[in-house]
Coordinates of C-alpha atoms in Angstrom, one line a residue:
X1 CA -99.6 -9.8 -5.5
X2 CA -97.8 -12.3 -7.8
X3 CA -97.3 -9.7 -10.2
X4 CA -96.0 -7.5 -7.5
X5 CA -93.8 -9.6 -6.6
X6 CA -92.2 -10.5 -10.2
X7 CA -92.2 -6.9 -10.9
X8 CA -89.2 -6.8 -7.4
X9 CA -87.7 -9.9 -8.3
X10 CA -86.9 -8.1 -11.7
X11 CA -86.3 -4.8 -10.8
X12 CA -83.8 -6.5 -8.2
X13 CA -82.0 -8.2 -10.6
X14 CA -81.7 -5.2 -12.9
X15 CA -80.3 -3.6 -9.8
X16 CA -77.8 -5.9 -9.5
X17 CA -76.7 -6.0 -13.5
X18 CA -75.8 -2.3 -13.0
X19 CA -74.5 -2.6 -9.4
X20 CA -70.3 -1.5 -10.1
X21 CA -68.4 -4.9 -10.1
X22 CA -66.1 -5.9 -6.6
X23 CA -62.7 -5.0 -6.7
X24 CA -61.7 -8.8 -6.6
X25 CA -63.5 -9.1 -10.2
X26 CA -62.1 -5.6 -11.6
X27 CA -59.0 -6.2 -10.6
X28 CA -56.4 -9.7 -10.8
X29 CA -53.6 -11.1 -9.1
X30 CA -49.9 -13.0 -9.6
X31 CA -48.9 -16.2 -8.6
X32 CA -45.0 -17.0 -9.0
X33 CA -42.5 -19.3 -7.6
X34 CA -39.0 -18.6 -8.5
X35 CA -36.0 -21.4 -7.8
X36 CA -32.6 -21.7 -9.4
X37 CA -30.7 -24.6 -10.0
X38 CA -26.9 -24.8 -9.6
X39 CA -24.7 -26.9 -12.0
X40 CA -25.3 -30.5 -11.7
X41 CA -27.6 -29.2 -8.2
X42 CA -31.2 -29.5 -7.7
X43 CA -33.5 -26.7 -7.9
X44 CA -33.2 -24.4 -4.9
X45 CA -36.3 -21.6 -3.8
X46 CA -35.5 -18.2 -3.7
X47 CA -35.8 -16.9 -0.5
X48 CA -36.6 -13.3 0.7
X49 CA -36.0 -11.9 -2.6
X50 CA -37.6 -9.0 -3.6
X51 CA -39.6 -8.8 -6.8
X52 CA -40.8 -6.0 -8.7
X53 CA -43.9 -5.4 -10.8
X54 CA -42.8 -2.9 -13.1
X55 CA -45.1 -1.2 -16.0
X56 CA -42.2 -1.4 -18.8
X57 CA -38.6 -3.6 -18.8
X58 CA -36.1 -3.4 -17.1
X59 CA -34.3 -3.7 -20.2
X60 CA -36.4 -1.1 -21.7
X61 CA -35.9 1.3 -18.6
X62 CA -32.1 1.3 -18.9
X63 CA -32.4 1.9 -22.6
X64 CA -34.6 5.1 -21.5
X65 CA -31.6 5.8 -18.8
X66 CA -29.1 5.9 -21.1
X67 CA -30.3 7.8 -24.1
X68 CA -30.3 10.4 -21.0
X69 CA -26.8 10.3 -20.5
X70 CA -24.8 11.8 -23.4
X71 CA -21.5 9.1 -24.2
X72 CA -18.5 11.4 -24.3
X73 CA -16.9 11.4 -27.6
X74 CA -13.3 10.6 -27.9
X75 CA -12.1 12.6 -30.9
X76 CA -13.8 15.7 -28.2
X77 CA -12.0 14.0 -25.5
X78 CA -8.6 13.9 -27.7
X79 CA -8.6 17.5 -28.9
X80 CA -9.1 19.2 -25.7
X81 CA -5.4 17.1 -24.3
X82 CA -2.7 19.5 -23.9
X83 CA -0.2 17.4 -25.7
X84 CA 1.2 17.6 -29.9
X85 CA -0.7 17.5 -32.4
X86 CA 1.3 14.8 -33.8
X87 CA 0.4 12.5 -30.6
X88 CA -3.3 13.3 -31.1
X89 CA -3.0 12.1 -34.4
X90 CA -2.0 9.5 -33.3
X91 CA -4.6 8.7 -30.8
X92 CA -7.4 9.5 -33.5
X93 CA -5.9 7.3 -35.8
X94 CA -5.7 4.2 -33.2
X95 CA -8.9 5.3 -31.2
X96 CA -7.0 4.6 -28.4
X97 CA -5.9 6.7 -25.3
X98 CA -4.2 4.4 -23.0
X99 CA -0.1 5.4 -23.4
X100 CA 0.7 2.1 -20.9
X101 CA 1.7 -1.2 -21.6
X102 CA 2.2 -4.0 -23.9
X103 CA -1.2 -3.5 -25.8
X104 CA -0.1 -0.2 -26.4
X105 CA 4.1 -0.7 -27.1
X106 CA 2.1 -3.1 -30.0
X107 CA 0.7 -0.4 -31.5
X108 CA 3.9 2.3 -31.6
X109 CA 6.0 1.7 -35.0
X110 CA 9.2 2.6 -35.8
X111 CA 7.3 5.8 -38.0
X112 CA 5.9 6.4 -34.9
X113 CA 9.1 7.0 -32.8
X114 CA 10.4 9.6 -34.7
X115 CA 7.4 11.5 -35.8
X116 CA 5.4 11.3 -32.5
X117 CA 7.6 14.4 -30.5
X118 CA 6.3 12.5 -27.2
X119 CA 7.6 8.8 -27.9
X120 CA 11.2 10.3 -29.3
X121 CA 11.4 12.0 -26.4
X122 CA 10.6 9.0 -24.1
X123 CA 12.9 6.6 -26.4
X124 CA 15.6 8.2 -26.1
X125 CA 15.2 8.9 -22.2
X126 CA 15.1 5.1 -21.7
X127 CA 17.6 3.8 -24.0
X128 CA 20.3 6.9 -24.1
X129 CA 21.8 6.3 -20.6
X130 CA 21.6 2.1 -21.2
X131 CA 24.9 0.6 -21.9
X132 CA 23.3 -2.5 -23.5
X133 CA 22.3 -0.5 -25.9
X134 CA 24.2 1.3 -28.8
X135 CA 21.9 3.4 -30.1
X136 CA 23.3 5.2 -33.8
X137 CA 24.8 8.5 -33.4
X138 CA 24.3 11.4 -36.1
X139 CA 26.6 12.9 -38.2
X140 CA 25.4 15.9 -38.4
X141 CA 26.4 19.3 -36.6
X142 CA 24.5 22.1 -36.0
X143 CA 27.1 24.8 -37.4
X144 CA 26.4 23.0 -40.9
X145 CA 23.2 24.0 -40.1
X146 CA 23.8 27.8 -41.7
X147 CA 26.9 27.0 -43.2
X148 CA 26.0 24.1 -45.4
X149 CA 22.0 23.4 -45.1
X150 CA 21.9 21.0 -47.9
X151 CA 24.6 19.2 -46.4
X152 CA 23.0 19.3 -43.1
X153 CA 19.8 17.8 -44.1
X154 CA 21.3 14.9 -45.9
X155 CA 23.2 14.1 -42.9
X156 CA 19.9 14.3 -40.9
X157 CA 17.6 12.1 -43.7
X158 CA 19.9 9.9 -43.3
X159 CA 20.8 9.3 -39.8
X160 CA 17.2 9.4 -38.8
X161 CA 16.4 6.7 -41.5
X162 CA 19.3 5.0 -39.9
X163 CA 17.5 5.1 -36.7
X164 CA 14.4 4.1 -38.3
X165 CA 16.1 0.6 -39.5
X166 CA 17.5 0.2 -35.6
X167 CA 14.5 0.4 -34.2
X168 CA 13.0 -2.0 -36.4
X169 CA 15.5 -4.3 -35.8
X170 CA 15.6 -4.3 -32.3
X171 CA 12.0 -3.8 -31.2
X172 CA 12.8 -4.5 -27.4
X173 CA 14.3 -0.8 -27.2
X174 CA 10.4 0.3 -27.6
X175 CA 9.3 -2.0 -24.9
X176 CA 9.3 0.7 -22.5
X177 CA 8.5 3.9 -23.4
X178 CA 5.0 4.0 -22.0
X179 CA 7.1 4.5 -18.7
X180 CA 8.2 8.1 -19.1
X181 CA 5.2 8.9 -21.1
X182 CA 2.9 8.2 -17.1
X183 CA 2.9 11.7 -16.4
X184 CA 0.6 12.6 -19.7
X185 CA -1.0 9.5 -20.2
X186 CA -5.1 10.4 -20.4
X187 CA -6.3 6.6 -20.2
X188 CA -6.8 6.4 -16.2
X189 CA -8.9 10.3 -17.2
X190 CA -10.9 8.8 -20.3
X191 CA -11.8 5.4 -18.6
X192 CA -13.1 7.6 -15.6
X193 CA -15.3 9.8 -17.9
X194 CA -16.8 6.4 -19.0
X195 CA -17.4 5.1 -15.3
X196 CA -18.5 7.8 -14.1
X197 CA -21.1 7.9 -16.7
X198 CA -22.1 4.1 -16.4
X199 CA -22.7 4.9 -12.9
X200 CA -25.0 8.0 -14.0
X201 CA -27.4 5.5 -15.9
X202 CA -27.0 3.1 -13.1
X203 CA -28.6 5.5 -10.7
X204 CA -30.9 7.1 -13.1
X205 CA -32.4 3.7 -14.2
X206 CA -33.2 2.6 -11.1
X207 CA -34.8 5.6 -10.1
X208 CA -37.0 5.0 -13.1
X209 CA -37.7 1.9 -12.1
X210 CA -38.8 2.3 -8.4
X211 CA -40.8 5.9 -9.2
X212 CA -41.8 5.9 -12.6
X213 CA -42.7 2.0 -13.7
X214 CA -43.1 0.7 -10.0
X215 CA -46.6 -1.1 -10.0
X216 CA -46.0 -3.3 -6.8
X217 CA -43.3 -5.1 -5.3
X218 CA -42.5 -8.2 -2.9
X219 CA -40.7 -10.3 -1.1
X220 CA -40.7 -14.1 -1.7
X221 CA -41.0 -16.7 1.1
X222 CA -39.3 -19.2 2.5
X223 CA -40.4 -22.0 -0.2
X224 CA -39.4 -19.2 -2.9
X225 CA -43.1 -18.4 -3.6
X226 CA -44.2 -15.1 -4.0
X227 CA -47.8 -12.9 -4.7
X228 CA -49.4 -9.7 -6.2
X229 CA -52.9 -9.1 -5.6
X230 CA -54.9 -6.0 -6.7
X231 CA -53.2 -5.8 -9.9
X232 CA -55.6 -3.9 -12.6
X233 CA -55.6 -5.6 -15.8
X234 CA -53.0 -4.9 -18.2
X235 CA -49.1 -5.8 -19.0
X236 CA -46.4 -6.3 -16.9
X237 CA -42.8 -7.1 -16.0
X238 CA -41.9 -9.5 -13.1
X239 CA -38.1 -8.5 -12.4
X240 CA -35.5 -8.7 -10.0
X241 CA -33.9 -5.2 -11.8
X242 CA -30.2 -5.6 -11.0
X243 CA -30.2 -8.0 -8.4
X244 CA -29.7 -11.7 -8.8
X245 CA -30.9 -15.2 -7.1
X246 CA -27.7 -17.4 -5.7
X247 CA -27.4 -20.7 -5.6
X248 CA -23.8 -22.7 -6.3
X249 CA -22.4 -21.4 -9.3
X250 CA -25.9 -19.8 -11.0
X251 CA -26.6 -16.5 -10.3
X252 CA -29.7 -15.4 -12.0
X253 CA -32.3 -12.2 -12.1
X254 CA -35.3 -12.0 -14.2
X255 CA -37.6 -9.4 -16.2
X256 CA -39.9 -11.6 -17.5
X257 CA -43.4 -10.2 -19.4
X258 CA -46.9 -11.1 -17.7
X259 CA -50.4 -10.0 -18.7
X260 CA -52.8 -9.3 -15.6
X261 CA -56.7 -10.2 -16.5
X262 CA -59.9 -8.9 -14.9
X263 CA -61.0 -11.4 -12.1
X264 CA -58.1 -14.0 -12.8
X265 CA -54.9 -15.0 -11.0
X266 CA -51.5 -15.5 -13.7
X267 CA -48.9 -18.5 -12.4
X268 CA -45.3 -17.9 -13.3
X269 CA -42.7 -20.6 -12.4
X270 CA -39.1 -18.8 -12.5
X271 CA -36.1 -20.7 -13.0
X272 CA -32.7 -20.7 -15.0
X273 CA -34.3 -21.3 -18.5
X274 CA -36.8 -18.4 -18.3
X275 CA -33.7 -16.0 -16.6
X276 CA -32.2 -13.0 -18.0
X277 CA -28.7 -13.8 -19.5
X278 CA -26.0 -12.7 -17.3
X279 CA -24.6 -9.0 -17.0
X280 CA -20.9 -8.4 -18.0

């Protein structure tokens, strides 16, 4: 009988070696608190915030996002313009678009005036009809054109170098030529191509993010304190994605790294220091 009976007991035990573990001991779980502190303030919880478990960065996922999204080139962008060649020149040379104010009066030289058939045009629209303004008057006549070409050019070199030294000496008469120039200015048209592509990657990365790297998610309580239970062992990113925790002056989000064991519960503490640094 005693043998009997130790031949159970280890059979039994055997039994329960190779018995499949509980989910409670395959599996772990998350503990986090999360508070931010305003300027000179005390630490505040974060209340009803939602939190994500995600399976890779955020960071990481817009990365993904926007190697998906092509950036429009602006040489392409330049080219394709229906205006001189001479103006996109000038554009390629400046990597700038943007035909409207004082950043871009800074850039236009007196060269530029006279060899940019879209800023002579708009110069002398805003400064021919000003009374302030004595602009120099050529020489030159077009019959001497035929008659007497080597005459005719002269005359020409030298009023438009004339013209050249005016300008330069009275830079204010430049100060306004972005304001005929409206009607074929491409900056509002570039800068749109840009936004419209930021808000591409926007959308795509959160899509990622919810149904591609979306392990769990929840909300926090009233004391800022939040939980994940069930999690199978691995790595992990606690974030906020795009939104971020108030308080005062702080506004902060996180995507901060956590590593999930078999049977064990991780503690996080969020806060200020351990925050992502603020979007732009």
């Amino acid at each position: 009988m005693k043998r009997m009976g130790f031949v159970f007991a280890f059979a039994y035990a055997l039994a329960l070696l190779a018995a499949p573990a509980s989910k409670s001991q395959q599996t772990g779980a998350i503990d986090f608190t999360a508070r931010v502190s305003p300027s000179g303030g005390r630490p505040e919880p974060v209340r009803a915030n939602t939190f994500y478990l995600l399976r890779k960065s955020f960071e990481e996922i817009q990365r993904e996002a926007e190697e998906g999204e092509a950036v429009p080139k602006l040489n392409d962008f330049i080219s394709g313009l229906k205006v001189s060649d001479e103006l996109k020149d000038w554009m390629k040379r400046h990597e700038s678009v943007e035909l409207y104010g004082p950043d871009f009066v800074a850039l236009v030289t007196p060269e530029d005036v006279l060899g940019v058939p879209e800023f002579k045009k708009a110069y002398f629209q805003q400064n021919s009809g000003d009374r302030t303004v004595k602009l120099p008057q050529p020489k030159y006549k077009e019959a001497d054109k035929e008659k007497n070409p080597q005459r005719y050019q002269q005359q020409v070199d030298d009023y438009l170098a004339t013209l050249k030294r005016f300008i330069a000496q009275n830079p204010d008469t430049v100060s306004t030529i972005f304001v005929p120039l409206e009607s074929i200015n491409p900056g509002s048209r570039w800068k749109k191509m840009l936004n419209d592509r930021i808000a591409r990657v926007h959308r795509h990365t959160l899509e990622l993010a919810e149904l591609c790297y979306l392990a769990a998610k929840t909300e926090t309580d009233l004391e800022g304190r939040g939980h994940f239970a069930g999690v199978a062992p691995g790595d992990y990113w606690l974030s906020t994605l795009e939104t971020e925790a108030l308080a005062g002056d702080a506004r902060v989000r996180w995507d901060l790294s956590v590593s999930v064991a078999a049977g064990r519960t991780a503690t996080l503490e969020l806060s200020n220091l351990n925050g992502v640094p603020p979007r732009h």
